[in-house]
Amino acid sequence: MAMLLLRAFTILVMCCCATIADSETMKYKDPKQPLRIRINDLMLRMTLEEKIGQMIQIDRKVATPDVMKDYFIGSLLSGGGSVPAQEASPETWINMVNEFQKGSLSTRLGIPMIYGIDAVHGNNNVFGATIFPHNVALGVTRDPELVKKIGAATALEVRATGINYAFAPCVAVCRDPRWGRCFESFSEDPNIVRAMTEMIPGIQGDLPSNGRKGIPFVGGPDKVAACAKHFVGDGGTTRGINENNTVTDFHGLLSVHMRPYYDAIRKGVSTIMVSFSSWNGVKMHENKDLITGFLKNKLKFRGFVISDFQGIDKITDPVNANYTYSIEQSVGAGIDMIMVGYNYFEFIDGLTSLVNNNVIPIRRIDDAVRRILRVKFTMGLFENPLSDLSMAKYLGDQNHRDLAREAVRKSLVLLKNGKSIDESMLPLPKKTSRILVAGGHADNIGNQCGGWTIEWHGKSGNITKGTTILAAIKETVDPTTEVVYEENPTPEFMKANNFSYAIVVTGELPYSESSGDNENLTIPEPGPTTITDVCSSVKCVVVLITGRPVVIEPYLPEINALVAAWLPGTEGKGVTDVLFGDYGFTGTLARTWFKTVDQLPMNVGDPHYDPLFPFGFGLTM
């Protein structure tokens, strides 16, 4: 009996020692170990199934904690409008993300997942978030420090929902405003876009002084991983057609479209997203020369490359005609994480078969996983995988709203002020008898914010918290001034009323991506009719809410003052701050304003440059 007890005790001690020894040798769990050692240690422990799982990003709609555990899924996303509940609170978001994360942590190796969201002008999917002006407006400010602050505020509001990865900034150089994503671009000038990559250290934190070029960096729990997109040439497609072909030689690609990526990599961007578009007929999602040859090998980018949403499916025509081929081409080209979206079974089966049959070498898989793990370790996910409810307070924070208001007033461009030099319309008097506010964008947060707001394409209506321009006007004018709002006043209405002046707020309706491609770039009715009916009857200032320059020349003679307000977001008081003279106009065009669409594409420096308002134009008062 004593002998049996001794044996049992010996086995118990040996098991304990083995457990302790195993724990001590799991170097990837030790934050004191060098990054390289941690990555190598974890890679040696991973099966092919676990590696392929890390390369997958799926939408939260098809995710459960069990899916995360059973398939070793490396990443989740909320696509446009993919939310846990309508008007979900930050706590609801955080609890959802943490439940998914617990599924990931329950796997054999406990590799945490990374959660991405399209926070392209604030945490814009989330009800109650601060919505900043879109990039088309921010480029006008020529203020990289302001943009950096916006990046930092956005990171906090993303963290407020438990999310740790923002698909921002877009560093496209939009060369044709007919493109439906032009509002996501800072400018037609690559130098302005390069300067605005300061959003990256805002989102991620400043790269340490001893940081190495190309190494991803995320500086703590109040920062998130950033994503420079869309690699490369997405802003130069023929006729501005979304996902179309960019035709230019290599020098043209480098001098215009590639330059912002040099800066993004230098500033430690964690990820780079591949464009749906093609370059000289080759789909970017299968362009090995540019993804592996140039981005990874030439520019020494060490973060991970991610596809766009179901981007590999579009390698074939028709879409998803040969998914195995699409997997082979995209992974072989150097894409590390595939934004699969929904059908992860097919991707897992396809990639597993390609590796087992030596079509895709295991070294390509190892490169992808190593890059993904590098970002996750750098983010501190292994030490702090779960989100903190205390961060919820940052969503819609007043300091962020004040920052957004500042961005609005700095991004306004005064295009016309008075029908002659001697009769300026602006600034408007706050105290007068009776003023008219008209137009479908005056009392509409959704129109004010544009696409990528609450829903993928955005939506008209007061869809989230904020201050409309009408509300801002009412708060700004003297209490004795009567403000009359008539969305689309008729000529009869105008004749029957006596107004001191009118403010017409009109422009484009919300859109995103291909739904925003527009060959004529006219303001939709009843906007033009409202401008004509109002401005022919009373002194008027027209405030344009658009994602790009639009056709305005026919209406200019009747307009007393014209202001480009772009897509200002939730803080309408930034508009009235300047209209009523509390601040001056400082914005200058970061895009050329054409006379007619027949001139397009037309950019500063072109041989036959004949704009309505040139690049850099902006009046002061």
Coordinates of C-alpha atoms in Angstrom, one line a residue:
M1 CA 0.0 0.0 0.0
A2 CA 2.8 2.4 0.9
M3 CA 4.5 1.5 -2.4
L4 CA 1.3 2.4 -4.3
L5 CA 1.0 5.7 -2.5
L6 CA 4.6 6.5 -3.2
R7 CA 4.1 5.8 -6.9
A8 CA 1.0 7.9 -7.0
F9 CA 2.8 10.8 -5.3
T10 CA 5.7 10.5 -7.7
I11 CA 3.4 10.6 -10.8
L12 CA 1.6 13.6 -9.3
V13 CA 4.9 15.5 -8.8
M14 CA 6.1 14.6 -12.3
C15 CA 2.8 15.9 -13.8
C16 CA 3.1 19.1 -11.8
C17 CA 6.7 19.6 -12.8
A18 CA 5.7 18.9 -16.5
T19 CA 2.9 21.5 -16.2
I20 CA 5.3 24.1 -14.7
A21 CA 8.0 23.3 -17.2
D22 CA 5.5 23.6 -20.1
S23 CA 4.3 26.9 -18.7
E24 CA 7.8 28.2 -18.3
T25 CA 8.6 27.3 -21.9
M26 CA 5.5 29.0 -23.3
K27 CA 7.5 32.0 -24.2
Y28 CA 4.8 33.6 -26.3
K29 CA 2.8 34.2 -23.1
D30 CA 5.7 36.1 -21.5
P31 CA 5.6 39.8 -22.3
K32 CA 9.2 40.2 -21.1
Q33 CA 10.4 38.1 -24.0
P34 CA 11.5 39.8 -27.2
L35 CA 8.8 40.1 -29.9
R36 CA 10.7 37.8 -32.3
I37 CA 11.0 35.1 -29.6
R38 CA 7.3 35.2 -28.8
I39 CA 6.2 35.0 -32.4
N40 CA 8.6 32.1 -33.1
D41 CA 7.5 30.2 -30.0
L42 CA 3.8 30.5 -30.9
M43 CA 4.4 29.6 -34.5
L44 CA 6.1 26.4 -33.6
R45 CA 3.1 25.3 -31.6
M46 CA 0.5 26.0 -34.3
T47 CA -1.2 23.5 -36.5
L48 CA -2.1 24.3 -40.1
E49 CA -5.7 24.6 -39.1
E50 CA -4.9 27.1 -36.4
K51 CA -2.7 29.1 -38.8
I52 CA -5.4 29.3 -41.5
G53 CA -7.9 30.4 -38.9
Q54 CA -5.8 33.3 -38.0
M55 CA -5.9 34.5 -41.7
I56 CA -9.7 34.8 -41.7
Q57 CA -11.9 37.8 -40.9
I58 CA -15.6 37.2 -40.7
D59 CA -18.6 39.5 -40.1
R60 CA -20.1 39.4 -36.6
K61 CA -23.4 38.3 -38.1
V62 CA -22.1 34.8 -38.7
A63 CA -19.9 34.7 -35.6
T64 CA -20.5 33.0 -32.2
P65 CA -18.1 32.2 -29.4
D66 CA -18.2 28.6 -30.5
V67 CA -17.3 29.5 -34.1
M68 CA -14.4 31.5 -32.8
K69 CA -13.2 28.5 -30.8
D70 CA -13.9 25.7 -33.3
Y71 CA -12.4 27.4 -36.3
F72 CA -9.7 29.5 -34.6
I73 CA -11.0 32.6 -36.3
G74 CA -8.4 35.4 -36.2
S75 CA -10.5 38.4 -36.7
L76 CA -14.1 39.8 -36.7
L77 CA -15.5 42.9 -38.3
S78 CA -18.6 45.0 -38.2
G79 CA -19.4 45.9 -41.8
G80 CA -21.4 49.0 -42.5
G81 CA -24.6 48.8 -40.4
S82 CA -23.5 45.5 -38.8
V83 CA -24.4 46.3 -35.1
P84 CA -25.5 44.2 -32.1
A85 CA -28.7 46.1 -31.8
Q86 CA -30.4 49.3 -33.1
E87 CA -29.0 52.3 -31.2
A88 CA -26.9 49.9 -29.1
S89 CA -25.1 51.3 -26.1
P90 CA -21.4 51.2 -25.7
E91 CA -21.9 48.6 -23.0
T92 CA -23.8 46.4 -25.4
W93 CA -21.0 46.6 -27.9
I94 CA -18.3 45.9 -25.3
N95 CA -20.2 42.9 -24.0
M96 CA -20.6 41.5 -27.5
V97 CA -16.9 41.9 -28.4
N98 CA -15.9 40.3 -25.1
E99 CA -18.1 37.3 -25.6
F100 CA -16.5 36.7 -29.0
Q101 CA -13.1 37.2 -27.5
K102 CA -13.8 34.6 -24.8
G103 CA -14.4 32.1 -27.5
S104 CA -11.0 32.8 -29.0
L105 CA -9.3 32.6 -25.6
S106 CA -10.8 29.2 -25.0
T107 CA -8.8 27.7 -27.8
R108 CA -5.9 25.4 -27.2
L109 CA -3.3 28.3 -27.6
G110 CA -5.6 31.1 -26.5
I111 CA -4.8 33.4 -29.4
P112 CA -6.9 36.6 -29.1
M113 CA -8.9 37.9 -32.0
I114 CA -8.8 41.4 -33.4
Y115 CA -12.0 43.2 -34.1
G116 CA -12.3 45.7 -37.0
I117 CA -14.8 48.5 -37.9
D118 CA -15.1 51.2 -40.5
A119 CA -14.4 54.2 -38.3
V120 CA -13.6 56.5 -41.2
H121 CA -15.0 59.8 -39.8
G122 CA -15.3 58.9 -36.1
N123 CA -16.8 55.6 -34.9
N124 CA -19.5 56.2 -37.5
N125 CA -21.4 52.9 -37.3
V126 CA -22.3 53.5 -33.7
F127 CA -25.3 55.5 -32.5
G128 CA -24.3 58.5 -30.4
A129 CA -20.7 58.7 -31.6
T130 CA -19.0 61.9 -32.6
I131 CA -19.1 62.1 -36.4
F132 CA -16.2 64.2 -37.7
P133 CA -16.1 65.8 -41.2
H134 CA -15.2 63.4 -44.0
N135 CA -11.7 63.5 -45.3
V136 CA -12.7 65.7 -48.3
A137 CA -13.3 68.4 -45.7
L138 CA -10.2 67.7 -43.6
G139 CA -7.9 68.1 -46.5
V140 CA -9.2 71.7 -46.8
T141 CA -7.8 72.6 -43.4
R142 CA -4.2 71.8 -44.4
D143 CA -3.8 71.1 -40.6
P144 CA -2.1 67.7 -39.9
E145 CA -2.1 68.3 -36.2
L146 CA -5.9 68.7 -36.2
V147 CA -6.2 65.5 -38.1
K148 CA -3.9 63.8 -35.7
K149 CA -6.2 64.9 -32.8
I150 CA -9.2 63.6 -34.7
G151 CA -7.4 60.2 -35.1
A152 CA -6.8 60.1 -31.3
A153 CA -10.4 61.0 -30.5
T154 CA -11.6 58.4 -33.0
A155 CA -9.4 55.7 -31.3
L156 CA -11.0 56.5 -28.0
E157 CA -14.5 56.3 -29.4
V158 CA -13.6 53.0 -31.0
R159 CA -12.2 51.7 -27.7
A160 CA -15.4 52.9 -26.1
T161 CA -17.2 50.1 -27.9
G162 CA -14.6 47.4 -27.1
I163 CA -13.1 47.4 -30.6
N164 CA -9.4 47.6 -31.3
Y165 CA -9.0 48.0 -35.1
A166 CA -10.1 50.8 -37.3
F167 CA -10.2 50.6 -41.1
A168 CA -8.8 54.1 -41.5
P169 CA -7.4 56.3 -42.8
C170 CA -8.2 56.2 -46.5
V171 CA -5.1 57.6 -48.3
A172 CA -6.5 57.5 -51.8
V173 CA -5.6 60.4 -54.1
C174 CA -8.9 61.1 -55.8
R175 CA -8.2 62.4 -59.3
D176 CA -11.8 62.4 -60.5
P177 CA -14.8 63.6 -58.4
R178 CA -17.2 61.3 -60.3
W179 CA -15.8 58.6 -58.1
G180 CA -18.3 57.6 -55.4
R181 CA -15.5 57.4 -52.7
C182 CA -14.0 60.8 -53.5
F183 CA -15.2 62.2 -50.1
E184 CA -13.0 59.6 -48.4
S185 CA -9.9 61.2 -50.0
F186 CA -8.2 64.2 -48.5
S187 CA -7.2 65.8 -51.8
E188 CA -6.3 65.4 -55.5
D189 CA -2.8 66.5 -54.4
P190 CA -0.6 63.6 -53.1
N191 CA 1.3 66.0 -50.9
I192 CA -1.8 67.0 -48.9
V193 CA -2.7 63.3 -48.6
R194 CA 0.8 62.5 -47.3
A195 CA 0.6 65.3 -44.7
M196 CA -2.8 63.9 -43.5
T197 CA -1.3 60.5 -42.8
E198 CA -0.7 62.2 -39.3
M199 CA -4.1 60.5 -38.6
I200 CA -2.1 57.3 -38.2
P201 CA -0.1 58.3 -35.1
G202 CA -3.3 59.9 -33.8
I203 CA -5.1 56.5 -34.1
Q204 CA -2.1 54.3 -33.0
G205 CA 0.1 56.6 -31.0
D206 CA 3.5 58.1 -31.9
L207 CA 6.1 55.7 -33.0
P208 CA 8.9 55.4 -30.3
S209 CA 12.1 57.3 -31.2
N210 CA 13.9 53.9 -31.5
G211 CA 11.1 52.4 -33.6
R212 CA 12.1 50.7 -36.8
K213 CA 10.7 51.7 -40.2
G214 CA 7.9 49.4 -41.3
I215 CA 7.3 47.9 -37.9
P216 CA 3.6 48.2 -36.8
F217 CA 3.0 50.1 -33.6
V218 CA 0.0 50.6 -31.3
G219 CA 0.7 52.6 -28.2
G220 CA -1.5 51.3 -25.4
P221 CA -5.2 50.7 -24.3
D222 CA -6.4 54.1 -25.6
K223 CA -5.2 53.4 -29.1
V224 CA -6.2 51.0 -31.9
A225 CA -4.6 49.5 -34.9
A226 CA -4.9 51.6 -38.1
C227 CA -5.3 50.6 -41.7
A228 CA -4.0 52.6 -44.7
K229 CA -6.3 52.0 -47.7
H230 CA -6.8 51.1 -50.5
F231 CA -3.6 49.8 -52.0
V232 CA -3.1 51.2 -54.6
G233 CA -4.4 53.6 -57.2
D234 CA -8.1 53.4 -56.2
G235 CA -8.5 57.2 -56.7
G236 CA -7.3 57.1 -60.3
T237 CA -9.7 54.8 -62.0
T238 CA -11.0 55.6 -65.5
R239 CA -13.9 58.1 -65.3
G240 CA -13.9 57.7 -61.6
I241 CA -15.8 54.4 -61.7
N242 CA -15.5 52.6 -58.4
E243 CA -13.5 49.3 -58.5
N244 CA -12.5 50.1 -62.1
N245 CA -9.1 50.1 -63.8
T246 CA -6.4 52.7 -63.2
V247 CA -4.4 53.3 -66.3
T248 CA -1.0 54.8 -65.7
D249 CA 2.7 53.8 -66.0
F250 CA 4.7 52.8 -63.0
H251 CA 6.1 56.3 -62.6
G252 CA 2.6 57.7 -62.6
L253 CA 1.5 55.1 -60.0
L254 CA 4.5 55.9 -57.8
S255 CA 4.4 59.7 -58.1
V256 CA 0.7 60.1 -57.4
H257 CA -0.9 57.1 -55.7
M258 CA 1.9 55.3 -53.9
R259 CA 3.4 58.2 -52.1
P260 CA 1.1 58.3 -49.1
Y261 CA 2.0 54.7 -48.3
Y262 CA 5.7 55.6 -47.8
D263 CA 4.5 57.9 -45.0
A264 CA 2.0 55.5 -43.6
I265 CA 4.7 52.8 -43.3
R266 CA 7.2 55.2 -41.8
K267 CA 4.6 56.1 -39.1
G268 CA 4.1 52.5 -38.1
V269 CA 0.8 51.7 -39.7
S270 CA -0.3 48.2 -38.6
T271 CA -2.2 47.1 -41.6
I272 CA -2.8 48.0 -45.3
M273 CA -6.0 47.1 -47.2
V274 CA -5.9 46.1 -50.8
S275 CA -8.1 47.9 -53.3
F276 CA -11.0 46.4 -55.3
S277 CA -9.6 48.3 -58.4
S278 CA -7.1 47.2 -61.0
W279 CA -3.9 48.7 -62.3
N280 CA -3.4 48.4 -66.1
G281 CA -5.9 45.5 -66.2
V282 CA -4.5 43.5 -63.2
K283 CA -6.7 43.2 -60.2
M284 CA -4.9 44.5 -57.1
H285 CA -6.1 41.5 -55.1
E286 CA -3.9 39.3 -57.2
N287 CA -1.0 41.7 -57.9
K288 CA 2.0 39.9 -56.4
D289 CA 4.5 42.4 -57.9
L290 CA 3.0 45.3 -56.0
I291 CA 1.9 43.5 -52.8
T292 CA 4.8 41.2 -52.1
G293 CA 7.5 42.6 -54.5
F294 CA 7.0 46.3 -53.8
L295 CA 5.0 46.8 -50.5
K296 CA 6.6 44.0 -48.5
N297 CA 10.0 43.6 -50.1
K298 CA 10.8 47.1 -51.4
L299 CA 9.1 49.3 -48.8
K300 CA 9.8 46.7 -46.0
F301 CA 6.2 46.8 -44.6
R302 CA 6.1 44.4 -41.6
G303 CA 2.4 44.7 -40.6
F304 CA -0.2 42.6 -42.3
V305 CA -2.0 43.1 -45.6
I306 CA -5.8 42.6 -45.5
S307 CA -8.2 42.2 -48.4
D308 CA -11.3 44.4 -48.8
F309 CA -14.7 42.9 -48.0
Q310 CA -15.1 39.7 -50.1
G311 CA -12.4 41.3 -52.3
I312 CA -10.9 38.1 -53.4
D313 CA -14.3 36.9 -54.8
K314 CA -14.1 39.7 -57.4
I315 CA -10.8 38.4 -58.9
T316 CA -13.0 36.3 -61.3
D317 CA -15.7 37.5 -63.6
P318 CA -18.4 36.7 -62.7
V319 CA -17.8 37.1 -59.0
N320 CA -16.9 33.9 -57.1
A321 CA -16.9 31.9 -60.4
N322 CA -13.8 29.9 -59.1
Y323 CA -13.2 30.5 -55.4
T324 CA -10.3 28.1 -55.2
Y325 CA -8.5 30.1 -57.9
S326 CA -9.3 33.3 -56.1
I327 CA -7.8 32.0 -52.9
E328 CA -4.7 30.8 -54.7
Q329 CA -4.2 34.1 -56.5
S330 CA -4.8 36.4 -53.5
V331 CA -2.9 34.5 -50.8
G332 CA -0.1 33.8 -53.3
A333 CA 0.0 37.5 -54.1
G334 CA 0.8 38.3 -50.5
I335 CA -2.6 39.1 -48.8
D336 CA -2.3 37.9 -45.2
M337 CA -5.8 38.3 -43.8
I338 CA -8.8 37.7 -46.0
M339 CA -12.0 39.6 -45.2
V340 CA -14.1 36.6 -46.1
G341 CA -17.3 38.1 -44.8
Y342 CA -19.5 35.1 -44.3
N343 CA -18.5 31.9 -46.1
Y344 CA -15.5 30.9 -44.0
F345 CA -16.1 27.1 -44.5
E346 CA -15.3 27.4 -48.2
F347 CA -12.2 29.5 -47.6
I348 CA -10.9 27.0 -44.9
D349 CA -11.5 24.0 -47.2
G350 CA -10.0 25.7 -50.2
L351 CA -6.8 27.1 -48.6
T352 CA -6.2 23.8 -46.7
S353 CA -6.4 21.8 -49.9
L354 CA -4.1 24.3 -51.7
V355 CA -1.5 24.0 -49.0
N356 CA -1.7 20.2 -48.7
N357 CA -1.3 19.9 -52.4
N358 CA 1.7 22.2 -52.4
V359 CA 0.0 24.8 -54.6
I360 CA 0.5 27.4 -51.9
P361 CA 3.8 26.8 -50.0
I362 CA 3.6 26.7 -46.2
R363 CA 6.2 29.5 -46.0
R364 CA 3.5 31.8 -47.5
I365 CA 1.1 30.8 -44.8
D366 CA 3.8 31.3 -42.1
D367 CA 4.6 34.7 -43.5
A368 CA 0.9 35.7 -43.2
V369 CA 0.5 34.4 -39.7
R370 CA 3.7 35.8 -38.5
R371 CA 2.6 39.3 -39.6
I372 CA -0.8 38.9 -38.0
L373 CA 0.7 37.8 -34.7
R374 CA 3.2 40.6 -34.8
V375 CA 0.4 43.1 -34.9
K376 CA -1.5 41.3 -32.1
F377 CA 1.5 41.1 -29.8
T378 CA 2.3 44.8 -30.5
M379 CA -1.2 45.7 -29.6
G380 CA -0.9 44.0 -26.2
L381 CA -3.8 41.7 -26.9
F382 CA -2.2 38.7 -25.3
E383 CA -1.9 40.7 -22.0
N384 CA -5.2 42.6 -22.2
P385 CA -7.5 40.7 -24.5
L386 CA -10.8 41.8 -23.0
S387 CA -12.3 45.3 -23.3
D388 CA -12.9 47.6 -20.3
L389 CA -16.3 49.0 -19.6
S390 CA -14.7 52.1 -18.2
M391 CA -13.9 53.2 -21.7
A392 CA -17.6 53.6 -22.6
K393 CA -17.6 57.1 -21.3
Y394 CA -15.6 58.3 -24.4
L395 CA -18.4 57.7 -26.9
G396 CA -19.7 61.1 -28.0
D397 CA -17.4 62.8 -25.5
Q398 CA -18.0 66.6 -25.4
N399 CA -14.3 67.3 -26.0
H400 CA -14.5 65.2 -29.1
R401 CA -17.6 67.2 -30.2
D402 CA -15.8 70.4 -29.6
L403 CA -12.9 69.1 -31.7
A404 CA -15.3 68.1 -34.5
R405 CA -16.9 71.6 -34.4
E406 CA -13.4 73.1 -34.8
A407 CA -12.7 70.9 -37.8
V408 CA -16.0 72.0 -39.4
R409 CA -15.2 75.7 -39.2
K410 CA -11.7 75.2 -40.4
S411 CA -12.9 73.1 -43.4
L412 CA -15.5 75.6 -44.7
V413 CA -14.5 77.3 -48.0
L414 CA -15.9 80.7 -49.0
L415 CA -16.4 80.6 -52.7
K416 CA -18.4 83.8 -53.2
N417 CA -19.2 86.7 -50.9
G418 CA -21.4 89.3 -52.5
K419 CA -22.4 90.0 -56.1
S420 CA -19.7 92.7 -56.2
I421 CA -16.6 93.6 -54.2
D422 CA -18.5 96.4 -52.5
E423 CA -21.5 94.3 -51.2
S424 CA -20.3 91.4 -49.0
M425 CA -23.0 89.1 -47.7
L426 CA -21.0 87.5 -45.0
P427 CA -20.7 87.6 -42.0
L428 CA -24.4 87.5 -41.4
P429 CA -26.0 89.7 -38.8
K430 CA -27.3 87.8 -35.8
K431 CA -29.8 90.5 -35.0
T432 CA -32.4 91.2 -37.6
S433 CA -36.2 90.9 -37.9
R434 CA -36.9 87.7 -39.8
I435 CA -34.7 85.2 -41.7
L436 CA -35.5 82.2 -43.8
V437 CA -33.7 78.8 -43.6
A438 CA -34.5 76.5 -46.5
G439 CA -33.2 73.3 -48.1
G440 CA -33.4 69.6 -47.4
H441 CA -30.1 69.6 -45.6
A442 CA -30.8 72.3 -43.0
D443 CA -32.4 70.0 -40.5
N444 CA -31.1 66.6 -41.4
I445 CA -28.2 65.0 -39.5
G446 CA -28.0 62.1 -42.0
N447 CA -27.6 64.4 -45.0
Q448 CA -25.1 66.4 -43.0
C449 CA -22.9 63.4 -42.3
G450 CA -23.1 61.6 -45.6
G451 CA -22.2 58.0 -46.3
W452 CA -20.6 55.6 -43.8
T453 CA -22.9 56.9 -41.0
I454 CA -24.9 54.4 -39.0
E455 CA -25.4 52.5 -42.2
W456 CA -23.1 51.6 -45.0
H457 CA -24.5 54.1 -47.5
G458 CA -25.6 56.5 -44.8
K459 CA -29.3 57.6 -44.5
S460 CA -31.3 60.8 -44.5
G461 CA -33.0 61.8 -41.3
N462 CA -31.9 62.6 -37.8
I463 CA -30.3 59.2 -37.5
T464 CA -27.9 59.9 -34.6
K465 CA -27.2 62.5 -32.0
G466 CA -25.9 65.8 -33.1
T467 CA -26.7 69.4 -33.9
T468 CA -28.3 70.3 -37.3
I469 CA -27.4 73.5 -39.1
L470 CA -31.0 74.7 -38.5
A471 CA -30.7 74.1 -34.7
A472 CA -27.3 75.8 -34.8
I473 CA -28.7 78.9 -36.5
K474 CA -31.5 79.1 -34.0
E475 CA -29.0 78.9 -31.1
T476 CA -26.6 81.5 -32.7
V477 CA -28.9 84.4 -33.7
D478 CA -30.2 87.0 -31.3
P479 CA -33.3 85.9 -29.4
T480 CA -35.3 88.6 -31.0
T481 CA -34.6 87.3 -34.5
E482 CA -37.4 85.2 -36.0
V483 CA -36.1 82.1 -37.8
V484 CA -38.6 80.6 -40.3
Y485 CA -37.8 77.1 -41.7
E486 CA -39.4 76.1 -44.9
E487 CA -37.7 73.2 -46.6
N488 CA -38.7 73.9 -50.2
P489 CA -40.4 77.3 -50.3
T490 CA -42.4 78.1 -53.4
P491 CA -42.3 81.5 -55.3
E492 CA -45.7 82.2 -53.8
F493 CA -44.3 81.6 -50.3
M494 CA -41.4 83.9 -51.0
K495 CA -43.7 86.7 -52.3
A496 CA -46.0 86.4 -49.3
N497 CA -43.2 86.9 -46.8
N498 CA -40.6 89.5 -46.0
F499 CA -37.2 88.2 -45.0
S500 CA -34.0 90.1 -44.2
Y501 CA -32.0 87.3 -45.8
A502 CA -32.1 83.5 -46.5
I503 CA -29.8 80.6 -45.8
V504 CA -30.2 77.7 -48.2
V505 CA -28.6 74.5 -47.1
T506 CA -28.7 71.9 -49.9
G507 CA -26.5 69.3 -51.7
E508 CA -26.0 65.6 -52.3
L509 CA -27.9 62.8 -50.6
P510 CA -25.9 60.2 -48.7
Y511 CA -24.1 57.5 -50.6
S512 CA -21.0 55.4 -50.5
E513 CA -18.8 53.4 -52.9
S514 CA -20.4 52.4 -56.2
S515 CA -23.8 53.9 -55.3
G516 CA -22.0 57.3 -55.3
D517 CA -20.5 57.1 -58.8
N518 CA -22.0 60.0 -60.7
E519 CA -21.4 61.0 -64.3
N520 CA -23.2 64.4 -64.1
L521 CA -22.5 65.6 -60.6
T522 CA -25.6 67.8 -60.4
I523 CA -27.3 68.6 -57.1
P524 CA -30.5 66.5 -57.0
E525 CA -33.8 68.2 -57.1
P526 CA -35.4 70.0 -55.4
G527 CA -32.1 71.6 -54.4
P528 CA -31.6 73.7 -57.6
T529 CA -35.2 74.8 -57.6
T530 CA -34.9 75.9 -54.0
I531 CA -31.8 77.9 -54.8
T532 CA -33.5 79.6 -57.7
D533 CA -36.8 80.3 -56.0
V534 CA -35.1 81.7 -52.8
C535 CA -32.2 83.5 -54.3
S536 CA -34.2 85.3 -56.9
S537 CA -36.4 86.7 -54.2
V538 CA -34.1 87.7 -51.3
K539 CA -30.4 88.0 -50.5
C540 CA -29.2 84.5 -49.9
V541 CA -26.2 82.5 -48.8
V542 CA -26.1 78.9 -50.1
V543 CA -24.3 76.3 -48.0
L544 CA -23.4 73.2 -50.0
I545 CA -23.4 69.9 -48.3
T546 CA -21.5 67.6 -50.7
G547 CA -18.8 65.0 -50.8
R548 CA -17.1 66.7 -53.8
P549 CA -17.4 69.6 -56.1
V550 CA -20.7 69.7 -58.0
V551 CA -22.2 71.6 -60.8
I552 CA -22.9 75.1 -59.4
E553 CA -22.0 77.6 -62.2
P554 CA -25.5 78.0 -63.6
Y555 CA -26.8 79.3 -60.2
L556 CA -23.9 81.5 -59.3
P557 CA -25.3 84.8 -60.7
E558 CA -28.3 84.6 -58.4
I559 CA -26.4 83.6 -55.3
N560 CA -25.0 86.3 -53.0
A561 CA -22.7 84.1 -51.0
L562 CA -21.6 80.5 -51.5
V563 CA -20.0 78.2 -48.9
A564 CA -18.7 74.7 -49.5
A565 CA -19.3 72.9 -46.2
W566 CA -18.6 69.4 -47.6
L567 CA -19.9 66.6 -45.3
P568 CA -19.5 68.3 -41.9
G569 CA -20.8 65.5 -39.6
T570 CA -22.8 65.9 -36.4
E571 CA -21.6 69.3 -35.2
G572 CA -23.6 71.9 -37.1
K573 CA -22.4 74.7 -34.9
G574 CA -19.1 74.7 -36.7
V575 CA -21.0 76.1 -39.7
T576 CA -22.7 78.9 -37.9
D577 CA -19.5 79.8 -36.0
V578 CA -18.2 81.1 -39.3
L579 CA -21.4 82.2 -41.1
F580 CA -22.1 84.7 -38.3
G581 CA -18.5 85.9 -38.0
D582 CA -17.4 84.4 -34.6
Y583 CA -14.6 82.9 -36.6
G584 CA -13.2 83.7 -40.1
F585 CA -13.0 81.5 -43.2
T586 CA -9.6 79.8 -43.4
G587 CA -10.3 76.8 -45.7
T588 CA -8.9 76.6 -49.2
L589 CA -9.8 74.1 -51.8
A590 CA -7.9 70.8 -51.7
R591 CA -9.8 69.8 -54.9
T592 CA -10.3 71.7 -58.2
W593 CA -13.9 72.9 -58.7
F594 CA -14.8 72.3 -62.3
K595 CA -17.1 74.4 -64.5
T596 CA -18.6 71.4 -66.4
V597 CA -18.2 67.6 -66.0
D598 CA -17.0 67.6 -69.6
Q599 CA -13.7 68.9 -68.2
L600 CA -13.1 65.9 -66.0
P601 CA -10.7 64.6 -65.0
M602 CA -9.0 67.9 -64.4
N603 CA -6.4 68.4 -61.6
V604 CA -4.1 71.2 -60.7
G605 CA -1.0 71.2 -63.0
D606 CA -2.9 69.7 -66.0
P607 CA -2.0 71.4 -69.3
H608 CA -5.6 72.7 -70.0
Y609 CA -6.5 73.7 -66.5
D610 CA -9.6 76.0 -66.6
P611 CA -11.5 75.6 -63.4
L612 CA -14.5 77.5 -62.0
F613 CA -12.6 77.7 -58.7
P614 CA -8.9 76.6 -58.8
F615 CA -7.1 74.3 -56.3
G616 CA -6.1 76.5 -53.3
F617 CA -8.9 79.0 -53.8
G618 CA -10.8 80.3 -50.7
L619 CA -12.0 83.8 -49.8
T620 CA -11.5 85.3 -46.4
M621 CA -13.6 88.0 -44.6

